[in-house]
Coordinates of C-alpha atoms in Angstrom, one line a residue:
Chain A
M1 CA -25.6 16.3 28.1
G2 CA -29.3 15.1 28.2
K3 CA -29.9 16.5 24.7
Y4 CA -26.7 14.9 23.4
I5 CA -27.7 11.5 24.8
F6 CA -31.2 11.8 23.4
R7 CA -29.9 12.7 20.0
R8 CA -27.5 9.8 19.9
L9 CA -30.3 7.5 21.1
V10 CA -32.7 8.6 18.4
I11 CA -30.1 8.1 15.7
S12 CA -29.3 4.6 17.1
I13 CA -32.9 3.5 17.0
I14 CA -33.4 4.8 13.5
T15 CA -30.3 3.0 12.4
I16 CA -31.5 -0.3 13.9
W17 CA -34.9 0.1 12.3
L18 CA -33.3 0.9 8.9
I19 CA -31.0 -2.2 9.2
A20 CA -34.0 -4.4 9.9
T21 CA -36.2 -2.9 7.2
C22 CA -33.6 -2.8 4.4
S23 CA -32.5 -6.3 5.2
F24 CA -36.0 -7.6 5.2
F25 CA -37.1 -6.2 1.9
L26 CA -33.8 -7.0 0.1
L27 CA -33.9 -10.6 1.3
H28 CA -37.5 -11.0 0.1
M29 CA -36.7 -9.4 -3.3
L30 CA -34.2 -12.1 -4.0
P31 CA -35.2 -14.8 -6.5
G32 CA -35.5 -18.4 -5.3
N33 CA -36.7 -19.6 -1.9
P34 CA -34.8 -21.3 1.0
F35 CA -36.3 -24.7 0.2
A36 CA -35.5 -24.8 -3.5
T37 CA -31.9 -26.1 -2.9
D38 CA -33.1 -29.3 -1.3
Q39 CA -33.7 -31.5 -4.2
I40 CA -35.5 -34.2 -2.2
L41 CA -38.5 -31.9 -1.7
S42 CA -41.4 -32.2 -4.1
Q43 CA -43.3 -29.0 -5.2
D44 CA -46.2 -30.0 -2.8
M45 CA -43.8 -30.2 0.2
I46 CA -42.2 -26.9 -0.7
D47 CA -45.7 -25.3 -0.9
Q48 CA -46.5 -26.8 2.5
L49 CA -43.3 -25.5 4.0
M50 CA -43.9 -22.0 2.5
D51 CA -47.3 -22.0 4.0
Y52 CA -46.0 -23.2 7.4
Y53 CA -43.5 -20.4 7.6
G54 CA -45.9 -17.9 6.3
L55 CA -43.9 -17.1 3.2
N56 CA -47.0 -17.1 1.0
E57 CA -48.6 -14.2 2.8
P58 CA -48.4 -10.7 1.3
L59 CA -45.1 -9.0 1.9
W60 CA -46.4 -6.2 4.1
K61 CA -48.1 -8.7 6.4
Q62 CA -44.8 -10.7 6.7
Y63 CA -43.0 -7.4 7.4
L64 CA -45.5 -6.5 10.2
T65 CA -45.2 -10.0 11.7
F66 CA -41.4 -9.7 11.5
M67 CA -41.3 -6.3 13.1
G68 CA -43.8 -7.3 15.8
N69 CA -41.7 -10.3 16.7
L70 CA -38.6 -8.2 16.6
L71 CA -40.0 -5.7 19.1
H72 CA -40.4 -8.7 21.5
G73 CA -36.9 -9.7 20.8
D74 CA -37.9 -12.8 18.8
F75 CA -35.9 -13.4 15.6
G76 CA -37.9 -16.3 14.4
T77 CA -37.1 -19.9 13.5
S78 CA -34.4 -21.1 11.2
Y79 CA -35.5 -22.7 7.9
K80 CA -32.4 -24.8 7.6
Y81 CA -31.7 -26.0 11.1
A82 CA -35.1 -27.4 11.6
G83 CA -36.8 -26.6 14.8
Q84 CA -34.1 -24.3 16.1
S85 CA -34.9 -20.7 16.8
V86 CA -32.5 -18.0 15.8
N87 CA -32.5 -16.8 19.4
G88 CA -31.5 -20.3 20.6
I89 CA -28.6 -20.4 18.1
I90 CA -27.4 -16.9 19.2
A91 CA -27.7 -17.8 22.9
Q92 CA -25.7 -21.0 22.3
K93 CA -23.0 -19.7 19.9
F94 CA -22.6 -16.0 20.4
P95 CA -21.0 -16.3 23.9
I96 CA -18.1 -18.2 22.3
S97 CA -17.5 -15.6 19.7
A98 CA -18.0 -12.9 22.3
Q99 CA -15.4 -14.4 24.6
L100 CA -12.9 -14.7 21.7
G101 CA -13.5 -11.1 20.7
L102 CA -13.5 -9.7 24.3
Q103 CA -10.2 -11.5 25.1
A104 CA -8.6 -10.1 22.0
Y105 CA -10.0 -6.6 22.7
L106 CA -8.8 -6.6 26.3
L107 CA -5.4 -7.8 25.2
S108 CA -4.9 -5.3 22.3
L109 CA -6.3 -2.2 24.1
P110 CA -3.6 -1.8 26.8
L111 CA -0.8 -3.3 24.7
G112 CA -1.4 -1.1 21.6
I113 CA -1.5 2.0 23.7
L114 CA 1.6 1.0 25.7
F115 CA 3.6 0.2 22.5
G116 CA 2.5 3.5 21.0
I117 CA 3.6 5.5 24.0
I118 CA 7.0 3.7 24.2
A119 CA 7.6 4.2 20.4
A120 CA 6.8 7.9 20.7
R121 CA 8.9 8.4 23.8
K122 CA 11.9 6.7 22.3
R123 CA 11.5 8.3 18.9
G124 CA 14.3 7.5 16.5
K125 CA 15.8 4.8 18.8
A126 CA 16.1 1.2 18.0
I127 CA 13.0 0.3 20.0
D128 CA 10.9 2.8 18.0
Y129 CA 12.0 1.4 14.7
G130 CA 11.3 -2.1 16.0
L131 CA 7.8 -1.2 17.1
V132 CA 7.1 0.7 13.9
A133 CA 8.2 -2.3 11.8
F134 CA 5.9 -4.5 13.9
A135 CA 3.1 -2.1 13.3
V136 CA 3.6 -1.9 9.6
L137 CA 3.9 -5.7 9.3
G138 CA 1.0 -6.3 11.6
V139 CA -1.4 -4.3 9.4
S140 CA 0.0 -5.8 6.1
V141 CA -0.3 -9.5 6.9
P142 CA -3.8 -10.9 6.7
V143 CA -5.3 -12.6 9.8
F144 CA -5.2 -16.0 8.2
I145 CA -1.5 -15.9 7.6
V146 CA -0.9 -14.8 11.2
A147 CA -3.0 -17.7 12.3
A148 CA -1.2 -20.2 10.2
L149 CA 2.2 -18.9 11.4
L150 CA 1.2 -19.1 15.1
Q151 CA -0.3 -22.5 14.6
Y152 CA 2.8 -23.7 12.9
V153 CA 5.3 -22.3 15.4
F154 CA 3.4 -22.7 18.8
A155 CA 1.2 -25.7 18.1
I156 CA 2.9 -27.9 15.6
K157 CA 6.6 -27.2 16.2
L158 CA 6.7 -26.3 19.9
Q159 CA 3.5 -28.0 20.9
W160 CA 2.8 -25.4 23.6
F161 CA -0.8 -24.9 22.8
P162 CA -3.5 -27.1 21.0
V163 CA -3.8 -26.6 17.3
A164 CA -7.5 -26.0 17.1
Q165 CA -10.9 -26.5 18.8
W166 CA -12.3 -24.7 21.8
K167 CA -12.3 -26.7 25.0
S168 CA -10.4 -24.9 27.8
F169 CA -8.5 -21.7 28.4
S170 CA -5.3 -23.0 26.7
Y171 CA -7.3 -23.5 23.5
T172 CA -8.3 -19.8 23.5
I173 CA -4.7 -18.4 23.6
L174 CA -3.7 -18.8 19.9
P175 CA -7.0 -17.5 18.5
T176 CA -6.9 -14.6 20.8
L177 CA -3.3 -13.7 19.9
T178 CA -4.2 -14.0 16.2
L179 CA -7.1 -11.7 16.5
A180 CA -5.3 -9.2 18.7
I181 CA -2.1 -8.8 16.7
G182 CA -3.7 -6.8 13.9
S183 CA -5.4 -4.4 16.2
I184 CA -2.3 -4.0 18.5
A185 CA -0.4 -3.0 15.3
G186 CA -3.0 -0.6 14.2
R187 CA -3.3 1.0 17.6
T188 CA 0.5 1.2 18.1
R189 CA 0.6 3.3 15.0
T190 CA -2.3 5.6 15.9
M191 CA -1.1 6.1 19.5
R192 CA 2.4 6.9 18.3
T193 CA 1.2 9.5 15.9
L194 CA -1.1 11.1 18.5
M195 CA 1.6 11.1 21.2
L196 CA 4.1 12.7 18.8
E197 CA 1.5 15.5 18.1
V198 CA 0.9 16.1 21.8
I199 CA 4.6 16.1 22.8
S200 CA 5.2 19.4 21.0
E201 CA 2.1 21.1 22.3
D202 CA 2.5 24.3 24.3
Y203 CA 0.9 23.0 27.4
V204 CA 3.5 20.3 27.6
K205 CA 6.2 23.0 27.4
T206 CA 4.5 24.9 30.1
A207 CA 4.4 21.8 32.3
K208 CA 8.1 21.3 31.7
A209 CA 8.8 24.9 32.5
K210 CA 6.9 24.6 35.7
G211 CA 9.3 21.9 36.7
L212 CA 7.0 18.9 36.7
S213 CA 8.7 15.5 36.7
S214 CA 8.8 13.8 33.3
A215 CA 6.6 11.0 34.7
Q216 CA 4.0 13.5 35.7
I217 CA 4.1 15.2 32.3
V218 CA 3.8 12.0 30.4
W219 CA 0.9 10.7 32.6
S220 CA -1.3 13.7 33.2
H221 CA -0.5 15.9 30.2
Q222 CA 0.5 13.8 27.3
I223 CA -1.3 10.5 27.6
R224 CA -4.6 11.9 28.7
N225 CA -4.7 14.2 25.7
A226 CA -3.4 11.8 23.2
I227 CA -6.0 9.1 24.1
I228 CA -9.1 11.3 23.5
P229 CA -9.0 11.1 19.6
M230 CA -8.7 7.3 19.9
I231 CA -12.0 6.9 21.6
P232 CA -14.3 7.1 18.6
N233 CA -12.1 4.4 16.9
L234 CA -12.9 2.0 19.7
G235 CA -16.3 1.4 18.1
L236 CA -14.9 0.7 14.7
E237 CA -12.4 -1.6 16.3
I238 CA -15.2 -3.8 17.7
V239 CA -16.5 -4.2 14.1
S240 CA -13.2 -5.2 12.7
I241 CA -12.6 -7.7 15.5
L242 CA -16.1 -9.1 14.8
M243 CA -15.1 -9.5 11.1
G244 CA -11.8 -10.9 12.0
S245 CA -13.3 -13.4 14.5
F246 CA -15.2 -15.1 11.6
V247 CA -11.9 -15.8 9.9
V248 CA -10.3 -16.9 13.1
E249 CA -13.2 -19.2 14.1
Q250 CA -13.0 -20.9 10.7
I251 CA -9.2 -21.5 11.0
F252 CA -9.2 -22.7 14.6
A253 CA -12.4 -24.7 14.2
I254 CA -14.1 -22.7 16.9
P255 CA -17.9 -23.4 17.2
G256 CA -18.8 -19.7 17.2
I257 CA -21.5 -17.8 15.3
G258 CA -19.4 -17.0 12.2
A259 CA -20.1 -20.2 10.3
Y260 CA -23.8 -19.9 10.9
F261 CA -23.8 -16.4 9.5
V262 CA -21.9 -17.4 6.3
N263 CA -24.1 -20.6 5.8
S264 CA -27.3 -18.7 6.2
V265 CA -26.2 -16.1 3.6
T266 CA -25.2 -18.7 1.1
G267 CA -28.2 -21.0 1.8
L268 CA -30.9 -18.3 1.7
D269 CA -31.9 -19.0 5.2
Y270 CA -33.9 -15.7 5.5
T271 CA -34.8 -15.7 9.1
M272 CA -31.3 -16.7 10.2
T273 CA -29.6 -14.0 8.0
L274 CA -32.1 -11.4 9.1
G275 CA -31.9 -12.4 12.7
L276 CA -28.1 -12.4 12.8
T277 CA -27.8 -9.2 10.7
V278 CA -30.2 -7.3 13.1
F279 CA -28.5 -8.9 16.1
F280 CA -25.0 -7.8 14.9
G281 CA -26.5 -4.4 13.9
V282 CA -27.9 -3.8 17.4
F283 CA -24.7 -5.0 19.0
V284 CA -22.5 -2.6 17.0
V285 CA -24.9 0.3 17.1
G286 CA -25.2 -0.2 20.9
A287 CA -21.4 -0.4 21.3
N288 CA -21.0 2.8 19.3
F289 CA -23.7 4.5 21.3
I290 CA -21.9 3.7 24.6
I291 CA -18.6 4.9 23.1
D292 CA -20.2 8.1 21.9
L293 CA -21.4 8.7 25.5
I294 CA -18.0 8.0 26.9
Y295 CA -16.6 10.4 24.3
G296 CA -19.1 13.1 25.3
L297 CA -18.2 12.6 29.0
V298 CA -14.4 12.7 28.4
D299 CA -14.4 15.6 26.0
P300 CA -17.0 18.3 26.7
R301 CA -16.3 20.0 23.4
I302 CA -18.1 17.2 21.5
R303 CA -21.5 17.6 23.2
V304 CA -21.5 21.4 22.7
V305 CA -20.6 21.2 19.0
K306 CA -23.1 18.5 18.1
Chain B
M1 CA 13.3 57.6 -1.4
K2 CA 16.0 55.5 -2.9
K3 CA 18.7 58.1 -3.0
Q4 CA 18.6 59.0 0.6
P5 CA 20.1 55.9 2.2
A6 CA 23.0 56.1 -0.2
T7 CA 23.9 59.6 0.8
V8 CA 23.5 58.9 4.5
S9 CA 25.8 55.9 4.4
A10 CA 28.4 57.8 2.4
A11 CA 28.4 60.8 4.7
P12 CA 31.3 59.7 7.0
Q13 CA 33.6 59.1 4.1
A14 CA 33.9 62.7 3.2
A15 CA 37.0 62.2 1.1
T16 CA 35.2 60.5 -1.6
A17 CA 32.2 62.7 -2.3
I18 CA 29.5 61.1 -4.2
T19 CA 28.5 62.8 -7.4
A20 CA 25.7 62.2 -9.7
S21 CA 28.0 60.4 -12.1
D22 CA 28.4 57.5 -9.6
F23 CA 24.8 56.6 -10.3
Q24 CA 23.6 55.0 -13.4
F25 CA 20.1 54.7 -14.7
I26 CA 19.2 51.1 -15.5
P27 CA 16.2 50.6 -17.7
R28 CA 13.5 48.4 -16.2
E29 CA 14.1 45.6 -18.7
E30 CA 17.7 45.0 -17.6
K31 CA 17.0 44.7 -13.8
A32 CA 18.5 41.3 -12.9
A33 CA 16.2 40.7 -9.9
D34 CA 13.3 39.9 -12.2
T35 CA 14.9 37.1 -14.2
V36 CA 14.3 33.6 -13.0
V37 CA 17.6 31.9 -12.6
R38 CA 16.4 28.4 -12.0
P39 CA 13.6 26.8 -14.0
S40 CA 10.4 27.0 -12.0
V41 CA 9.4 23.6 -10.5
S42 CA 5.7 22.8 -10.7
Y43 CA 3.9 21.1 -7.8
W44 CA 3.7 17.7 -9.6
A45 CA 7.3 17.9 -10.8
D46 CA 8.3 18.5 -7.2
V47 CA 6.3 15.5 -6.0
F48 CA 7.8 13.4 -8.7
R49 CA 11.3 14.5 -7.7
R50 CA 10.7 13.7 -4.0
I51 CA 9.3 10.3 -4.8
R52 CA 12.2 9.4 -7.0
Q53 CA 14.6 10.2 -4.2
D54 CA 12.7 8.0 -1.8
K55 CA 14.3 4.5 -1.9
V56 CA 11.4 2.8 0.0
A57 CA 8.9 4.3 -2.4
M58 CA 10.9 3.2 -5.5
I59 CA 11.3 -0.3 -4.2
S60 CA 7.6 -0.5 -3.3
L61 CA 6.7 0.8 -6.7
G62 CA 9.0 -1.7 -8.4
I63 CA 7.3 -4.5 -6.5
I64 CA 3.8 -3.2 -7.4
V65 CA 4.8 -2.9 -11.1
I66 CA 6.4 -6.4 -11.2
I67 CA 3.3 -8.0 -9.6
S68 CA 1.0 -6.1 -11.9
L69 CA 2.9 -7.1 -15.0
M70 CA 3.0 -10.7 -13.8
A71 CA -0.8 -10.6 -13.2
I72 CA -1.3 -9.3 -16.8
F73 CA 1.1 -11.4 -18.7
A74 CA 2.0 -14.6 -16.7
P75 CA -1.3 -16.4 -17.5
F76 CA -0.7 -16.0 -21.2
F77 CA 2.7 -17.8 -21.1
C78 CA 1.6 -20.6 -18.8
P79 CA 1.1 -24.0 -20.4
Y80 CA -1.7 -24.8 -17.9
D81 CA -5.2 -23.4 -17.7
Y82 CA -6.2 -22.0 -14.3
A83 CA -9.5 -23.8 -14.3
T84 CA -8.6 -27.2 -15.8
N85 CA -8.6 -30.1 -13.3
N86 CA -6.0 -32.8 -13.5
L87 CA -6.8 -35.5 -11.0
S88 CA -3.7 -37.4 -11.8
A89 CA -1.6 -34.6 -10.3
I90 CA -3.2 -33.4 -7.1
N91 CA -1.5 -31.6 -4.2
Q92 CA 1.9 -31.7 -5.9
P93 CA 4.5 -29.6 -4.2
P94 CA 6.3 -26.9 -6.3
S95 CA 8.5 -28.5 -9.0
A96 CA 10.0 -27.7 -12.4
E97 CA 6.7 -28.8 -14.0
H98 CA 4.4 -26.9 -11.7
W99 CA 6.3 -23.9 -10.4
F100 CA 4.0 -23.3 -7.5
G101 CA 2.6 -26.9 -7.3
T102 CA -1.0 -28.0 -7.8
D103 CA -4.1 -27.8 -5.7
Q104 CA -6.6 -30.5 -4.5
L105 CA -8.1 -30.7 -8.0
G106 CA -4.7 -30.8 -9.7
R107 CA -5.0 -27.2 -11.0
D108 CA -1.7 -25.5 -11.7
L109 CA -1.1 -23.0 -8.9
W110 CA 1.2 -20.8 -10.9
A111 CA -1.6 -20.1 -13.3
R112 CA -4.2 -19.8 -10.5
V113 CA -2.0 -17.4 -8.5
W114 CA -1.6 -14.9 -11.3
V115 CA -5.2 -15.1 -12.5
G116 CA -6.1 -14.6 -8.8
A117 CA -3.7 -11.6 -8.8
R118 CA -5.8 -10.1 -11.6
V119 CA -9.0 -10.3 -9.6
S120 CA -7.4 -9.2 -6.3
L121 CA -5.6 -6.2 -7.9
L122 CA -8.7 -5.3 -9.9
I123 CA -10.7 -5.3 -6.7
G124 CA -8.0 -3.3 -5.0
L125 CA -8.0 -0.6 -7.6
G126 CA -11.8 -0.6 -8.2
G127 CA -12.5 -0.7 -4.5
A128 CA -10.2 2.3 -3.9
I129 CA -11.6 4.4 -6.8
A130 CA -15.3 3.6 -6.8
P131 CA -16.1 5.0 -3.3
Q132 CA -14.1 8.1 -4.2
I133 CA -16.1 8.7 -7.4
V134 CA -19.4 8.4 -5.6
G135 CA -18.0 10.5 -2.6
I136 CA -16.7 13.3 -4.8
F137 CA -20.0 13.5 -6.7
L138 CA -22.3 13.5 -3.7
G139 CA -20.0 15.3 -1.4
G140 CA -19.5 17.9 -4.1
I141 CA -23.2 18.4 -4.6
S142 CA -23.8 18.5 -0.8
G143 CA -21.0 21.0 -0.1
Y144 CA -21.7 23.3 -3.1
F145 CA -25.4 23.6 -3.0
G146 CA -25.9 23.4 0.8
G147 CA -29.5 23.8 2.0
W148 CA -31.9 20.8 2.2
V149 CA -29.8 18.7 -0.3
D150 CA -26.8 19.0 2.0
M151 CA -29.0 18.3 5.0
F152 CA -30.5 15.2 3.4
I153 CA -27.2 13.7 2.2
M154 CA -25.5 14.4 5.6
R155 CA -28.3 12.7 7.6
V156 CA -28.2 9.7 5.3
I157 CA -24.4 9.5 6.0
D158 CA -24.9 9.9 9.7
V159 CA -27.2 7.0 9.8
G160 CA -25.4 5.0 7.1
L161 CA -22.1 5.2 9.0
C162 CA -23.8 3.6 12.0
I163 CA -24.8 0.5 10.1
P164 CA -22.1 -2.2 10.5
E165 CA -20.1 -3.1 7.4
L166 CA -21.2 -6.7 7.7
V167 CA -24.8 -5.7 6.9
Y168 CA -23.7 -4.0 3.7
V169 CA -21.6 -7.0 2.8
T170 CA -24.5 -9.4 3.4
L171 CA -27.0 -7.3 1.4
M172 CA -24.7 -6.7 -1.6
M173 CA -23.7 -10.4 -1.7
L174 CA -27.4 -11.4 -1.7
L175 CA -28.3 -8.8 -4.2
M176 CA -25.4 -9.1 -6.7
G177 CA -24.1 -12.6 -6.0
S178 CA -20.5 -13.2 -5.4
G179 CA -18.0 -11.8 -7.9
P180 CA -15.5 -9.0 -8.2
M181 CA -18.2 -6.5 -9.1
A182 CA -20.2 -7.3 -6.0
I183 CA -17.2 -6.9 -3.8
I184 CA -16.3 -3.5 -5.4
A185 CA -19.9 -2.4 -5.0
T186 CA -19.8 -3.4 -1.3
I187 CA -16.7 -1.5 -0.7
A188 CA -18.2 1.5 -2.5
M189 CA -21.3 1.3 -0.4
V190 CA -19.3 1.4 2.7
G191 CA -16.6 3.8 1.6
W192 CA -18.5 6.6 -0.2
M193 CA -19.8 8.1 3.1
G194 CA -16.4 8.9 4.5
S195 CA -15.1 10.4 1.3
A196 CA -18.3 12.4 0.7
R197 CA -18.0 14.0 4.2
F198 CA -14.3 14.9 3.5
I199 CA -15.0 16.3 0.0
R200 CA -17.9 18.3 1.4
G201 CA -15.7 19.9 4.0
R202 CA -13.1 20.9 1.3
I203 CA -15.7 22.3 -1.0
L204 CA -17.1 24.5 1.8
Q205 CA -13.6 25.7 2.4
F206 CA -13.0 26.5 -1.3
K207 CA -16.3 27.6 -2.7
N208 CA -16.0 31.2 -1.6
R209 CA -12.4 31.7 -2.5
E210 CA -11.7 34.4 -5.0
F211 CA -10.7 32.2 -7.9
V212 CA -14.0 30.2 -7.6
L213 CA -16.0 33.4 -7.4
A214 CA -14.2 34.8 -10.4
A215 CA -15.1 31.6 -12.4
K216 CA -18.7 31.9 -11.1
A217 CA -18.8 35.6 -12.2
Q218 CA -17.7 34.6 -15.7
G219 CA -20.6 32.2 -15.9
A220 CA -19.1 28.8 -15.1
S221 CA -21.7 26.2 -14.3
P222 CA -21.7 24.6 -10.8
M223 CA -20.3 21.4 -12.1
R224 CA -17.5 23.2 -13.9
Q225 CA -16.7 25.2 -10.8
I226 CA -16.5 22.0 -8.7
F227 CA -14.6 19.9 -11.2
R228 CA -12.4 22.5 -12.9
Y229 CA -11.6 24.9 -10.1
I230 CA -12.1 23.3 -6.7
L231 CA -11.2 19.6 -7.2
P232 CA -7.7 20.2 -8.6
N233 CA -6.9 21.8 -5.3
I234 CA -7.7 18.7 -3.3
L235 CA -6.4 16.2 -5.9
G236 CA -3.2 15.6 -4.0
Q237 CA -5.0 14.5 -0.9
Q238 CA -7.4 12.3 -3.0
V239 CA -4.5 10.5 -4.6
V240 CA -3.1 9.7 -1.2
T241 CA -6.5 8.6 0.0
I242 CA -6.9 6.3 -3.0
T243 CA -3.5 4.8 -2.6
A244 CA -4.2 4.2 1.1
A245 CA -7.5 2.5 0.3
I246 CA -6.0 -0.1 -2.1
P247 CA -4.6 -2.3 0.6
G248 CA -7.9 -2.1 2.5
A249 CA -9.8 -3.2 -0.6
I250 CA -7.5 -6.1 -1.2
F251 CA -7.8 -7.1 2.4
M252 CA -11.6 -6.9 2.2
E253 CA -11.7 -9.3 -0.8
A254 CA -9.3 -11.7 1.0
Y255 CA -11.5 -11.8 4.1
L256 CA -14.8 -12.2 2.2
S257 CA -13.4 -14.9 0.0
F258 CA -11.8 -16.6 3.0
I259 CA -15.0 -16.9 5.0
G260 CA -16.8 -18.0 1.8
L261 CA -18.7 -14.9 0.8
G262 CA -16.4 -13.7 -1.9
I263 CA -15.0 -15.1 -5.1
K264 CA -16.2 -18.7 -5.9
S265 CA -14.3 -21.5 -7.7
P266 CA -13.4 -22.0 -10.5
M267 CA -12.7 -18.2 -10.7
T268 CA -10.1 -17.4 -8.2
S269 CA -8.5 -14.7 -6.1
W270 CA -5.7 -14.5 -3.5
G271 CA -8.2 -14.7 -0.7
Q272 CA -9.9 -17.7 -2.1
L273 CA -6.6 -19.4 -2.8
S274 CA -5.6 -18.8 0.8
Q275 CA -8.9 -20.3 2.0
I276 CA -8.3 -23.5 0.0
G277 CA -4.7 -23.4 1.1
S278 CA -5.5 -23.2 4.8
S279 CA -7.8 -26.2 4.6
V280 CA -4.9 -28.4 3.5
F281 CA -2.4 -26.5 5.5
R282 CA -1.1 -29.5 7.5
T283 CA -0.3 -31.6 4.5
S284 CA 0.6 -29.0 1.8
P285 CA 1.6 -25.8 3.5
Y286 CA 2.9 -24.2 0.2
Q287 CA -0.8 -23.8 -0.9
L288 CA -1.3 -21.2 1.9
W289 CA 2.2 -19.7 2.0
I290 CA 2.4 -18.7 -1.6
P291 CA -0.9 -16.7 -2.0
G292 CA -0.4 -15.5 1.6
A293 CA 3.1 -14.1 0.9
L294 CA 1.8 -12.4 -2.2
I295 CA -1.0 -10.7 -0.4
S296 CA 1.3 -9.6 2.4
V297 CA 4.0 -8.3 0.0
T298 CA 1.6 -6.5 -2.2
I299 CA -0.2 -4.8 0.7
L300 CA 3.1 -3.9 2.3
A301 CA 4.3 -2.4 -0.9
F302 CA 1.1 -0.3 -1.4
Y303 CA 1.1 0.7 2.2
L304 CA 4.7 1.9 2.1
F305 CA 4.3 3.6 -1.3
G306 CA 1.2 5.3 0.0
N307 CA 3.1 6.7 3.0
S308 CA 5.9 8.0 0.8
L309 CA 3.4 9.5 -1.6
R310 CA 1.7 11.3 1.2
D311 CA 5.0 12.7 2.4
A312 CA 5.9 13.8 -1.1
L313 CA 2.5 15.4 -1.8
D314 CA 2.3 17.2 1.5
P315 CA 5.3 17.7 3.7
H316 CA 3.1 18.9 6.5
L317 CA 1.5 15.5 6.9
R318 CA 4.7 13.7 7.7
D319 CA 4.7 11.8 10.9

């Protein structure tokens, strides 16, 4: 187990270093500079700004400064939002995105698994067809259409929840639902397939032959085995929820980090793009690392093979 | 050997003794067992037959064909240009004049929706095929040659898969700007690793099989062995993978354009139309519903067709 953890840790660190390095050099290869879009600035002022932010230094020196700061957890200062540090913006905005993502994740995880189990247990019955139809529709309809539908029905027509913004818990319900529906649908489908595979396994027949009650068989023989292959997907799920949350934030006017990311990419705000890219990178790599550990704990075969 | 059972079974019926004249010599050519009664059905003919019997698949395919034909031909027969503004006719709901209405700048949405369909479908197809091409090539090399080449490619993939998709998206957008090609390149950057791993596994499985060894013994080059002898065996699964990847690519374009990193105006796509539509959703909901419905129907059709195709190609994979 120790060797397995060490191996995953090394890969994770290399990945983060690669993300930072590739992003840094690619960003600095790009034509133009972050101040060229502001037409009010004269050439002198641009030069001064370039000097101030150290952009006239040789590239390797900038890289070393960047990496040095990064090791201290400092992402630098934004060029566009004058005076604001990238760390400050992350500290201020990321909790909002994280809350949205976490709520959606916590809602979709048990529901998707539950739906999958129900569909597999009631295979061929009306409830199975209903859940499969929901799963197929849920993965075919884009997030923004789901959002618009929910807004239209629950906020505009029924007026149960506010249409947009992010002020109290009731504001978070529609965005969370929007974000969760896609992953509930995906997980229902996966869980159903996995359960159906497990149901015909020999050890399930053995359990039945031993005279175990059907609840015992489902709980300790079928579900436990069906869930294992889902664990590595949990990391991917975090990424897709992250991507989805950008869209949802935009639709529901939620002051999360998504808008900053998009604006920094389109506005050549190097430090901001770099900082956020590395931050998301660390976040996702870290999440995957933890999930790999859980996977190794749950299924001993993994750590032996790798 | 062959005579013995006959005499044994005939023994109880002593009355009718069996003589040599009861047996007749049949020349080899006339033996009926060797003639093929029904015409032999090739693998692809069987797949085609299964697909044709599948109603869901045929309806899905019909929808895909109709939408593709509309994307190709509708803009030619439309009196309006997709990029021409008409500020005297902004945000008009669907009417006889503008079938799908007009947008904030008075551009005809019928024209824009079908031009957008071209972009979205192009990205769907390109985004499904491009990663496969890279994956087949690198996975093939990796699996066939093994050794340090294999080691190197696999380590690159190990690390590459850990990097979040968003990072690739950002880097490609910055490097190539925003356009259909940049989006396809992004999808290829993300997708090739999975397909390379898969192909490598299959190559390893096949490269020591007799028919490949026979080809090798006759002097076939490594590339010929891979492409002529091994790949046809995994073609079926690749077709399924490609079909299954089309909706993903269309989705990707829609998301990127929606958050503002994808296709830029005046060029258009379904994702970008949805983004503009959602900003005026309260006053002109049709601007979101129309592209949104088209994306949903197209993805649903590809998805269901992909499922049927998978069932037809490999009955073992049915769920």
